XYZ file of C-alpha atoms in Angstrom:
704
model
C -85.530 9.992 -46.038
C -87.980 11.040 -43.345
C -87.211 13.812 -40.923
C -86.945 11.250 -38.154
C -84.458 9.157 -40.106
C -82.553 12.313 -41.014
C -82.353 13.337 -37.382
C -81.121 9.895 -36.299
C -78.558 9.858 -39.108
C -77.373 13.309 -38.032
C -76.908 12.050 -34.463
C -74.898 9.097 -35.742
C -72.651 11.396 -37.805
C -72.226 13.715 -34.801
C -71.445 10.768 -32.550
C -68.915 9.493 -35.071
C -67.301 12.942 -35.274
C -67.085 13.175 -31.485
C -65.659 9.668 -31.347
C -63.052 10.569 -33.899
C -62.235 13.778 -32.011
C -61.807 11.796 -28.801
C -59.700 9.271 -30.676
C -57.534 12.079 -32.073
C -57.157 13.728 -28.649
C -56.297 10.402 -27.032
C -53.933 9.647 -29.875
C -52.156 13.026 -29.486
C -51.897 12.598 -25.746
C -50.579 9.049 -25.847
C -48.483 8.876 -29.016
C -47.068 10.592 -32.078
C -48.769 8.478 -34.733
C -51.283 5.745 -35.330
C -50.698 2.830 -37.699
C -52.350 -0.252 -39.150
C -50.952 -3.392 -40.784
C -52.565 -6.101 -42.937
C -52.427 -9.852 -42.375
C -48.914 -9.905 -43.933
C -47.690 -7.280 -41.427
C -47.395 -4.595 -44.161
C -48.291 -1.029 -43.186
C -51.603 0.030 -44.729
C -52.263 3.243 -42.828
C -50.289 5.800 -40.855
C -51.660 8.940 -39.217
C -49.355 11.564 -37.700
C -45.587 11.861 -37.839
C -42.632 10.683 -35.806
C -42.809 13.524 -33.345
C -39.629 15.566 -33.162
C -38.065 13.661 -36.052
C -40.681 15.087 -38.456
C -40.426 11.926 -40.545
C -43.502 11.375 -42.692
C -44.415 7.730 -42.608
C -45.965 7.466 -46.055
C -42.789 5.772 -47.240
C -43.528 2.871 -44.896
C -46.835 1.962 -46.594
C -46.667 -1.512 -48.112
C -43.613 -2.489 -46.061
C -43.226 -4.603 -42.979
C -41.613 -2.987 -39.953
C -38.401 -4.869 -40.529
C -38.237 -3.567 -44.084
C -38.382 0.119 -43.065
C -35.097 2.094 -42.889
C -34.310 1.358 -39.246
C -30.828 1.484 -37.739
C -29.376 -1.976 -37.241
C -30.143 -3.312 -33.788
C -29.343 -6.748 -32.486
C -30.630 -9.726 -34.445
C -32.046 -11.095 -31.226
C -34.253 -7.996 -30.838
C -35.886 -8.403 -34.252
C -36.133 -12.182 -33.973
C -38.079 -11.807 -30.727
C -40.418 -9.226 -32.320
C -41.117 -11.412 -35.360
C -41.859 -14.354 -33.111
C -44.402 -12.216 -31.208
C -46.357 -10.953 -34.236
C -46.289 -14.289 -36.032
C -47.913 -15.745 -32.914
C -50.608 -12.958 -33.151
C -49.743 -11.675 -29.687
C -49.984 -8.052 -28.583
C -46.741 -6.202 -27.911
C -45.967 -3.097 -25.913
C -43.181 -0.526 -26.035
C -41.095 -2.306 -28.676
C -38.179 0.136 -29.082
C -35.822 0.430 -32.026
C -33.852 3.178 -33.797
C -34.234 4.975 -37.127
C -32.785 8.104 -38.711
C -34.832 11.288 -38.410
C -35.164 14.186 -40.821
C -32.365 15.885 -38.880
C -29.998 13.086 -39.893
C -29.595 11.888 -36.326
C -30.615 8.559 -34.842
C -33.877 8.564 -32.913
C -35.382 6.021 -30.576
C -38.909 4.904 -31.585
C -41.333 2.973 -29.409
C -44.402 1.198 -30.831
C -47.177 -0.857 -29.300
C -49.697 -2.944 -31.192
C -52.596 -5.363 -30.850
C -53.753 -8.005 -33.370
C -57.078 -7.441 -35.243
C -59.536 -10.265 -35.903
C -62.874 -10.190 -37.868
C -66.238 -11.500 -36.601
C -65.249 -15.038 -37.618
C -61.919 -14.804 -35.739
C -59.823 -14.490 -38.856
C -56.531 -12.578 -38.370
C -56.699 -9.259 -40.249
C -53.430 -7.610 -39.153
C -52.317 -5.205 -36.459
C -53.173 -1.700 -35.335
C -51.177 0.360 -32.899
C -49.436 3.561 -31.958
C -45.887 4.906 -32.096
C -43.912 7.548 -30.252
C -40.509 9.233 -30.499
C -38.871 8.373 -27.149
C -35.384 9.704 -27.878
C -35.388 12.097 -24.928
C -36.560 9.366 -22.580
C -33.978 6.871 -23.805
C -31.144 9.414 -23.677
C -32.209 10.436 -20.188
C -32.321 6.785 -19.050
C -28.989 6.146 -20.741
C -27.413 9.113 -18.954
C -28.894 7.858 -15.701
C -27.496 4.379 -16.312
C -24.079 5.810 -17.143
C -24.187 7.977 -14.039
C -25.138 4.998 -11.914
C -22.398 2.928 -13.541
C -19.842 5.662 -12.832
C -21.067 5.816 -9.258
C -20.753 2.043 -8.893
C -17.269 2.075 -10.410
C -16.139 4.927 -8.169
C -17.654 3.238 -5.137
C -15.956 -0.067 -5.945
C -12.604 1.619 -6.616
C -12.601 3.841 -3.542
C -14.564 1.792 -1.053
C -16.400 -1.417 -0.316
C -19.860 -0.012 0.398
C -21.907 3.187 0.362
C -24.217 4.455 3.112
C -26.672 7.264 3.836
C -28.205 8.588 7.060
C -31.223 10.847 7.667
C -31.310 14.045 9.713
C -31.491 11.957 12.901
C -28.317 10.086 11.857
C -30.234 6.853 11.282
C -29.117 4.677 8.382
C -31.483 4.784 5.413
C -29.275 3.144 2.780
C -26.427 0.629 2.959
C -25.375 -0.721 -0.427
C -22.349 -2.491 -1.828
C -20.128 -5.160 -0.376
C -20.782 -4.907 3.359
C -22.128 -8.459 3.426
C -19.224 -9.905 1.439
C -16.467 -7.808 2.972
C -17.565 -7.278 6.574
C -19.865 -10.305 6.933
C -22.764 -8.091 8.007
C -26.255 -7.921 6.504
C -27.084 -4.361 5.366
C -30.644 -4.518 6.734
C -29.228 -4.830 10.251
C -28.172 -1.175 10.089
C -31.321 0.406 8.614
C -33.190 2.665 11.044
C -30.346 2.769 13.581
C -27.634 5.261 14.399
C -24.047 4.109 14.262
C -23.788 3.994 18.051
C -26.901 1.837 18.264
C -25.176 -0.927 16.323
C -24.040 -3.575 18.783
C -21.324 -4.941 16.508
C -19.152 -1.787 16.430
C -16.268 -1.650 18.909
C -15.062 1.819 19.904
C -13.951 3.366 23.178
C -16.073 5.933 25.002
C -13.581 8.640 24.050
C -13.754 7.673 20.351
C -17.567 7.664 20.413
C -17.616 11.065 22.115
C -15.302 12.546 19.479
C -17.333 11.063 16.601
C -20.665 12.247 18.040
C -19.260 15.748 18.510
C -18.311 15.794 14.825
C -21.631 14.581 13.404
C -23.769 16.642 15.794
C -21.833 19.668 14.526
C -22.644 18.527 10.952
C -18.954 18.405 9.994
C -17.355 16.018 7.494
C -15.117 13.230 8.780
C -12.487 11.123 7.086
C -10.868 7.708 7.691
C -12.609 6.982 11.001
C -11.275 3.529 11.899
C -12.909 1.058 14.256
C -13.426 -2.665 14.816
C -16.637 -4.367 13.726
C -17.892 -7.855 14.509
C -19.347 -9.747 11.555
C -22.585 -11.684 11.877
C -20.459 -14.833 11.984
C -18.394 -13.534 14.906
C -15.377 -12.608 12.774
C -13.473 -9.432 13.664
C -13.073 -6.776 10.978
C -11.324 -3.412 10.798
C -13.455 -0.805 9.029
C -12.588 2.698 7.844
C -15.373 5.175 6.999
C -15.644 8.716 5.670
C -18.763 10.861 5.483
C -20.017 14.306 4.466
C -23.137 16.132 5.667
C -26.055 16.717 3.262
C -27.912 20.062 3.136
C -30.943 21.039 1.021
C -31.249 24.215 -1.048
C -32.376 26.159 2.034
C -29.325 24.967 3.991
C -31.275 22.552 6.199
C -29.328 19.513 7.401
C -30.670 16.349 5.774
C -28.236 13.749 7.064
C -24.972 12.166 5.903
C -23.725 10.140 2.986
C -20.426 8.359 2.844
C -18.312 5.340 2.036
C -16.773 2.510 4.031
C -13.941 0.085 3.431
C -12.940 -3.143 5.128
C -9.210 -2.726 5.864
C -8.743 -5.967 7.796
C -6.169 -7.347 5.349
C -4.233 -4.073 5.346
C -4.189 -3.916 9.158
C -3.013 -7.532 9.307
C -0.209 -6.756 6.850
C 0.788 -3.675 8.842
C 0.799 -5.645 12.079
C 2.889 -8.335 10.410
C 5.366 -5.742 9.154
C 5.361 -4.140 12.599
C 6.061 -7.506 14.222
C 8.852 -8.383 11.811
C 10.375 -4.932 12.277
C 10.937 -5.680 15.961
C 11.395 -9.454 16.025
C 13.998 -11.811 14.684
C 12.486 -13.811 11.841
C 14.353 -17.012 12.723
C 13.870 -17.281 16.499
C 10.861 -14.938 16.972
C 12.862 -13.245 19.745
C 13.028 -9.435 19.989
C 15.615 -8.009 17.595
C 18.180 -5.256 18.071
C 15.632 -2.450 17.567
C 13.219 -3.754 20.186
C 16.013 -4.596 22.638
C 17.284 -1.029 22.330
C 13.852 0.312 23.299
C 13.475 -2.129 26.181
C 16.967 -1.413 27.517
C 16.412 2.351 27.464
C 13.075 1.889 29.207
C 14.783 -0.333 31.784
C 17.499 2.273 32.399
C 14.884 4.980 32.969
C 13.007 2.715 35.389
C 16.186 1.743 37.263
C 17.258 5.381 37.559
C 13.840 6.496 38.806
C 13.450 3.769 41.421
C 17.144 3.313 42.294
C 17.234 -0.238 40.946
C 19.922 -2.260 39.201
C 19.966 -4.079 35.893
C 22.410 -6.203 33.917
C 23.182 -6.732 30.240
C 24.528 -10.162 29.247
C 26.153 -10.327 25.804
C 26.344 -13.952 24.569
C 28.199 -15.367 21.594
C 28.274 -19.052 20.639
C 31.765 -20.541 20.421
C 32.880 -21.938 17.046
C 29.390 -21.619 15.569
C 30.926 -21.203 12.116
C 32.191 -24.790 12.297
C 28.617 -26.047 12.674
C 27.440 -24.084 9.636
C 30.405 -25.285 7.573
C 30.021 -28.919 8.684
C 26.260 -29.465 8.849
C 25.017 -26.607 6.680
C 22.961 -23.464 7.309
C 19.727 -25.385 7.852
C 21.229 -27.165 10.856
C 22.759 -23.889 12.026
C 19.368 -22.193 11.930
C 17.778 -25.034 13.884
C 20.528 -24.727 16.491
C 19.943 -20.992 16.882
C 16.228 -21.606 17.363
C 16.901 -24.149 20.084
C 19.413 -21.816 21.787
C 16.748 -19.102 21.869
C 14.316 -21.479 23.594
C 16.902 -22.535 26.190
C 17.813 -18.935 26.970
C 14.176 -18.005 27.614
C 13.868 -20.989 29.959
C 16.816 -19.679 32.023
C 15.358 -16.251 32.859
C 12.190 -14.814 34.360
C 9.223 -13.851 32.242
C 9.922 -10.192 33.069
C 13.472 -10.447 31.657
C 14.273 -10.080 27.954
C 16.129 -12.376 25.577
C 16.941 -10.941 22.133
C 18.911 -12.009 19.088
C 21.191 -9.349 17.627
C 22.064 -11.358 14.529
C 24.257 -14.301 13.572
C 25.073 -16.249 16.728
C 24.891 -13.211 19.051
C 22.225 -12.998 21.746
C 21.707 -10.441 24.494
C 19.785 -10.741 27.784
C 18.388 -7.925 29.923
C 17.924 -8.694 33.617
C 15.904 -6.038 35.462
C 14.934 -5.414 39.082
C 18.302 -6.598 40.395
C 18.500 -6.593 44.180
C 22.052 -7.973 44.376
C 24.762 -8.751 41.739
C 25.088 -12.389 42.830
C 21.933 -13.254 40.975
C 23.556 -12.250 37.661
C 26.313 -14.814 38.133
C 23.689 -17.451 38.988
C 21.753 -16.734 35.784
C 24.938 -16.686 33.682
C 25.985 -20.075 35.081
C 22.516 -21.467 34.427
C 22.730 -20.274 30.811
C 26.137 -21.897 30.257
C 24.814 -25.196 31.681
C 21.746 -25.057 29.427
C 23.779 -24.302 26.288
C 26.315 -27.068 26.845
C 23.660 -29.801 26.968
C 23.666 -32.008 23.832
C 21.782 -30.958 20.706
C 20.178 -33.454 18.353
C 20.561 -32.353 14.718
C 20.188 -34.461 11.573
C 20.326 -37.649 13.618
C 23.575 -36.619 15.307
C 24.372 -35.480 18.834
C 26.777 -32.605 19.336
C 27.539 -29.886 21.845
C 28.303 -26.170 21.697
C 29.471 -23.688 24.287
C 28.992 -19.966 24.773
C 30.974 -16.975 26.002
C 29.104 -14.329 28.031
C 30.098 -10.764 28.866
C 28.239 -8.852 31.594
C 27.832 -5.133 32.347
C 25.934 -3.774 35.360
C 23.949 -0.550 35.665
C 25.012 1.921 36.985
C 28.600 0.773 37.707
C 29.533 -0.123 34.110
C 27.496 2.506 32.344
C 24.411 4.660 32.605
C 23.276 4.627 28.985
C 22.534 2.030 26.330
C 25.697 2.529 24.265
C 28.072 2.241 27.212
C 26.385 -0.803 28.739
C 26.277 -2.635 25.391
C 29.888 -1.717 24.580
C 31.193 -2.876 27.960
C 29.210 -6.127 27.838
C 30.686 -6.735 24.359
C 34.219 -6.087 25.663
C 33.617 -8.487 28.550
C 32.341 -11.153 26.142
C 35.540 -11.001 24.075
C 37.516 -11.270 27.303
C 35.525 -14.434 28.112
C 36.610 -15.903 24.768
C 40.219 -14.989 25.503
C 39.887 -16.827 28.819
C 39.142 -20.081 27.025
C 35.454 -19.748 26.085
C 32.518 -21.466 27.849
C 32.619 -18.932 30.696
C 31.263 -15.543 31.703
C 33.139 -12.387 32.611
C 32.008 -9.168 34.308
C 33.267 -5.950 32.794
C 36.204 -4.311 34.563
C 38.488 -1.343 33.955
C 41.380 -3.576 32.902
C 39.345 -4.573 29.892
C 39.333 -1.034 28.575
C 42.449 -1.497 26.498
C 39.942 -1.717 23.731
C 39.095 1.916 24.416
C 42.674 3.001 23.642
C 42.423 1.294 20.270
C 39.237 3.199 19.699
C 40.944 6.509 20.521
C 43.708 5.724 18.053
C 41.150 4.964 15.357
C 39.319 8.203 16.136
C 42.548 10.177 15.831
C 43.256 8.589 12.447
C 39.688 9.263 11.365
C 40.050 12.969 12.110
C 43.081 13.169 9.789
C 41.637 10.933 7.066
C 39.887 13.782 5.226
C 42.999 15.963 5.277
C 45.130 13.087 3.983
C 42.665 12.185 1.224
C 42.315 8.605 2.497
C 38.613 8.247 1.666
C 37.340 7.031 -1.676
C 33.940 6.233 -3.132
C 32.809 2.951 -4.613
C 29.666 2.704 -6.716
C 27.081 -0.057 -6.984
C 24.704 -0.163 -9.947
C 20.903 -0.215 -9.798
C 19.059 -1.997 -12.611
C 15.503 -2.041 -13.914
C 14.023 -5.490 -13.226
C 11.988 -5.483 -16.458
C 14.376 -3.999 -19.054
C 17.690 -4.818 -17.392
C 18.830 -1.261 -18.091
C 21.034 0.528 -15.564
C 18.921 3.162 -13.799
C 21.351 4.622 -11.276
C 24.041 3.899 -8.713
C 24.679 4.190 -4.997
C 27.830 5.922 -3.741
C 29.475 4.044 -0.841
C 32.396 5.394 1.204
C 35.581 3.391 1.765
C 38.575 4.202 4.015
C 42.022 3.182 2.814
C 44.028 3.488 6.050
C 47.820 3.808 5.481
C 48.615 1.221 8.170
C 45.462 -0.817 8.700
C 44.535 -1.163 5.039
C 40.865 -1.042 4.000
C 38.808 -0.255 7.140
C 35.223 -1.540 7.101
C 32.483 1.129 7.207
C 30.963 -0.918 10.040
C 34.005 0.092 12.111
C 34.401 3.767 11.341
C 30.876 4.994 10.461
C 29.470 4.494 14.008
C 32.588 6.200 15.386
C 32.206 9.097 12.957
C 28.538 9.378 13.890
C 29.310 9.414 17.619
C 32.075 12.021 17.347
C 30.306 14.295 14.888
C 32.925 13.719 12.178
C 30.182 12.238 10.031
C 28.997 15.750 9.066
C 32.193 16.885 7.251
C 32.697 13.338 5.924
C 29.120 13.316 4.624
C 29.650 16.654 2.858
C 32.767 15.207 1.205
C 30.818 12.145 0.033
C 28.023 14.280 -1.415
C 30.368 16.664 -3.229
C 32.584 13.869 -4.581
C 29.594 11.865 -5.854
C 28.133 14.910 -7.620
C 31.476 15.824 -9.222
C 32.031 12.258 -10.445
C 28.514 12.065 -11.856
C 29.157 15.285 -13.794
C 32.398 13.792 -15.157
C 30.537 10.767 -16.520
C 27.831 12.978 -18.007
C 30.434 15.169 -19.748
C 31.918 12.011 -21.276
C 28.576 11.523 -22.999
C 27.491 8.596 -20.854
C 23.772 8.291 -20.070
C 22.827 10.622 -17.174
C 22.000 8.496 -14.141
C 20.799 9.299 -10.636
C 23.422 8.856 -7.925
C 22.234 7.936 -4.427
C 24.051 9.159 -1.306
C 23.332 8.038 2.258
C 22.516 10.623 4.912
C 23.435 9.764 8.513
C 21.234 10.566 11.493
C 23.686 13.296 12.575
C 23.597 14.887 9.124
C 19.806 14.715 8.935
C 19.541 16.567 12.251
C 22.183 19.169 11.320
C 20.674 22.654 11.003
C 22.948 23.496 8.057
C 21.907 20.440 6.002
C 19.740 22.309 3.498
C 22.257 25.101 2.943
C 25.139 22.625 2.571
C 23.339 20.562 -0.065
C 22.213 23.638 -1.995
C 25.789 24.975 -1.987
C 27.222 21.654 -3.220
C 24.665 21.446 -6.046
C 25.547 24.976 -7.119
C 29.317 24.426 -6.845
C 29.268 21.193 -8.846
C 26.604 22.415 -11.331
C 24.812 19.133 -10.641
C 21.232 18.846 -11.844
C 19.329 18.028 -8.603
C 17.129 15.574 -10.536
C 20.165 13.257 -10.714
C 20.728 13.183 -6.947
C 18.906 10.926 -4.481
C 19.373 11.079 -0.711
C 18.847 7.872 1.263
C 17.669 8.011 4.881
C 16.797 5.234 7.315
C 13.399 4.614 8.884
C 14.597 5.296 12.411
C 15.809 8.770 11.423
C 12.394 9.963 10.274
C 10.367 8.175 12.952
C 12.275 9.737 15.860
C 10.456 13.044 15.359
C 7.829 12.708 12.630
C 6.786 16.360 12.419
C 10.373 17.590 12.235
C 11.206 14.915 9.667
C 8.258 15.957 7.455
C 9.467 19.567 7.581
C 13.064 18.654 6.724
C 12.112 16.285 3.901
C 9.718 18.834 2.410
C 12.494 21.418 2.385
C 14.838 18.959 0.699
C 12.222 18.268 -1.973
C 12.103 21.977 -2.798
C 15.686 21.612 -4.044
C 14.440 19.176 -6.699
C 16.278 16.108 -5.405
C 14.846 12.611 -4.918
C 14.349 11.006 -1.505
C 14.546 7.329 -0.563
C 13.990 5.316 2.616
C 16.884 2.880 3.032
C 16.652 -0.547 4.736
C 12.865 -0.336 4.754
C 11.029 -2.869 6.904
C 13.559 -3.227 9.714
C 12.447 -0.476 12.058
C 9.254 1.158 10.874
C 7.044 1.974 13.827
C 3.956 3.645 12.360
C 2.940 2.805 8.802
C 0.125 5.337 8.911
C 2.764 8.090 8.903
C 4.439 6.904 5.716
C 2.070 8.808 3.441
C 3.033 12.057 5.222
C 6.602 11.895 3.938
C 7.445 13.140 0.404
C 9.332 9.948 -0.428
C 10.096 8.809 -3.988
C 11.692 5.423 -3.346
C 11.493 2.542 -0.857
C 14.543 0.281 -0.623
C 13.572 -3.168 0.680
C 16.125 -4.265 3.255
C 18.492 -7.049 2.204
C 17.510 -9.134 5.244
C 14.132 -9.803 3.571
C 15.753 -10.592 0.199
C 18.459 -12.978 1.426
C 16.267 -16.101 1.749
C 13.922 -15.423 -1.174
C 12.075 -17.181 -2.634
C 12.331 -20.076 -0.189
C 11.379 -18.339 3.067
C 7.600 -17.862 3.384
C 7.901 -15.023 5.921
C 10.333 -13.094 3.724
C 8.035 -13.633 0.736
C 5.057 -12.280 2.673
C 6.837 -9.200 4.024
C 8.511 -8.364 0.696
C 5.217 -8.680 -1.177
C 3.456 -6.515 1.424
C 6.137 -3.797 1.233
C 6.001 -3.736 -2.577
C 2.187 -3.496 -2.572
C 2.238 -0.736 0.029
C 4.885 1.242 -1.868
C 2.961 0.882 -5.128
C -0.235 2.136 -3.480
C 1.665 5.281 -2.479
C 3.164 5.708 -5.993
C 6.697 5.023 -4.794
C 9.465 3.300 -6.702
C 10.655 0.002 -5.157
C 14.330 -1.021 -5.034
C 15.432 -4.388 -3.618
C 18.852 -4.457 -1.938
C 21.244 -7.385 -1.717
C 19.975 -9.361 -4.728
C 22.475 -12.166 -5.308
C 20.678 -14.850 -7.331
C 18.571 -15.199 -10.442
C 15.788 -16.757 -8.361
C 15.611 -13.670 -6.164
C 15.494 -11.399 -9.205
C 12.745 -13.461 -10.857
C 10.627 -13.422 -7.690
C 10.960 -9.643 -7.392
C 10.173 -9.149 -11.074
C 7.072 -11.333 -10.782
C 5.838 -9.221 -7.866
C 6.283 -5.864 -9.654
C 9.394 -4.628 -7.847
C 10.925 -1.875 -9.998
C 14.699 -2.050 -9.506
C 17.418 -4.016 -7.741
C 21.045 -3.763 -6.715
C 23.391 -6.475 -5.495
C 26.089 -8.964 -6.358
C 23.793 -10.663 -8.895
C 24.855 -7.881 -11.266
C 27.795 -6.131 -9.644
C 29.432 -5.543 -6.284
C 30.478 -1.970 -5.366
C 33.544 -0.968 -7.441
C 35.780 2.099 -7.625
C 35.058 4.972 -9.993
C 37.357 3.694 -12.763
C 35.798 0.233 -12.897
C 32.306 1.693 -12.642
C 33.105 4.020 -15.565
C 34.135 0.987 -17.605
C 30.883 -0.719 -16.594
C 28.874 2.300 -17.773
C 30.692 2.406 -21.099
C 30.224 -1.324 -21.673
C 26.485 -1.022 -21.065
C 26.286 1.797 -23.649
C 28.075 -0.402 -26.197
C 25.691 -3.301 -25.481
C 22.680 -0.992 -25.893
C 23.908 0.395 -29.229
C 24.977 -3.001 -30.582
């Protein structure tokens, strides 16, 4: 070999060495190992090792990739890879798993290109491989984090949003388009107050701007929003400020929820709470508010007003003859005729049954009242067409005038009621103004009050008990204690007669203490007999709830009777807690410290602010019997009952349906996840002896 040839050969060797060094550097930078396969896809060469797994790949020589000890992946994954290499196509970042020297699974990524000779004959594959476990785990953690975020967002809200330091939207993701009918891109780059579709008052905007300019968090901001299609939506948003590591304000992030359906349900409940479901007229609760407002107005401006108490004559005969459906249709028509007889500023309400009441305001002279009353009687007596028949009814009307016949709601209503009964005594189909000679009724009331004061001393009260049952298991879950008065001369006096009188006179406080003590003692007796311990419910009156000694009295009774407070539930009405919300929250919280349960009785008949419900530490909602009576046939009752159950469930409250009388009612309630029921379907209220027998029989059935 000449010196020239030697020198050229040396350059070639040096060039080859440098090429191999570059190849090795590139290989180290881009992968963990290099590999080659023959035309049958068997490994023929492997340089390097599987990175952090430290697996030597010599054991793969002579095997195809799918014959190496990989961890089973999906068949579809390998089928796709085989299809690729059999078609002599390159592949990139094919990822599978195999066990490393540490005994743990590792993610491996390989890429390869087919090799052909000068004649185009397929010679195999060459490629690189890399341990990508850290990358895959990191991506997996990111995916899981994003999935958790999506789940949390979907569970707690409808969409997610972000704003920059200038309070302009940068991100709006989630269901804003589906829920609020608004495209997310319409918000990007704008502040909330630059969005034309948001409806808020100037005062609300000012308050919100003050909050976000101060970089404070905000919660449950509620406003109206117009969808792109013109639909109106109620939206509730919450947001928190974002700060970087140096404490610089970077904007806001938050969530939003379309609460249109909830608002509609609340408004429906609100409407039904103050309107008669049959006639759509104001009910007793709303009439009470309107009458008190009218009295205040009349007193302030020296005006007069009148209350007309109307009762249909012999309405029961219509129900008995033609059925309740015809009776309901008649009541609806009566409501329409009454509204036609008065001014738009006057009020017509239905108290229940066939009783209506009319409020006439801005009276300049009493003669107008007689004119209206006569007009009403003429309208009522006109023929009705029902079920293809023509028939007539009449009405009796009693009238009281402010201020002559009373200066408060109770007195005016009482005197109008007295006058109405006098109209019936005068032959019906007439109206009577209240007068002093009608107050014989008051003497009867005084006699009843006198007897009521001595009833406790003479041990004339007794308790009856009505069972509560689980709608799923049918097991007895508790009972409600109900007071009864066995009068020595009058016989059994209805609670509807003496409870209002006891409330008005203040006698309800000592009577209520007697009820509570007696119920606790009787419950202890049943427990000592070995019967299953059940929770006994006792009603609290408005007077008791407002009594300053309530907490001390209950604590003393629990101590005296050795009653476990967990087996006592106090029932209160909606109107009691809504009269003064803050005071009610304080009282209920104090009661809860004793360990007793709390229930709202007759729920749905007078609730005035659903947003306050979550402030009260309530365990149980009792759905009023008026919503249960016509289930499952009445669509309005179905809607309101379903809404109340859903609302109670969302607040983790137990639901009890009152007045359940049929299997169909029970099945409807069970299907809509109501928890318990009480009513004649299982048992009417019975005395302590019969209820004890009922308890013992249920134990025998359970053990049988």
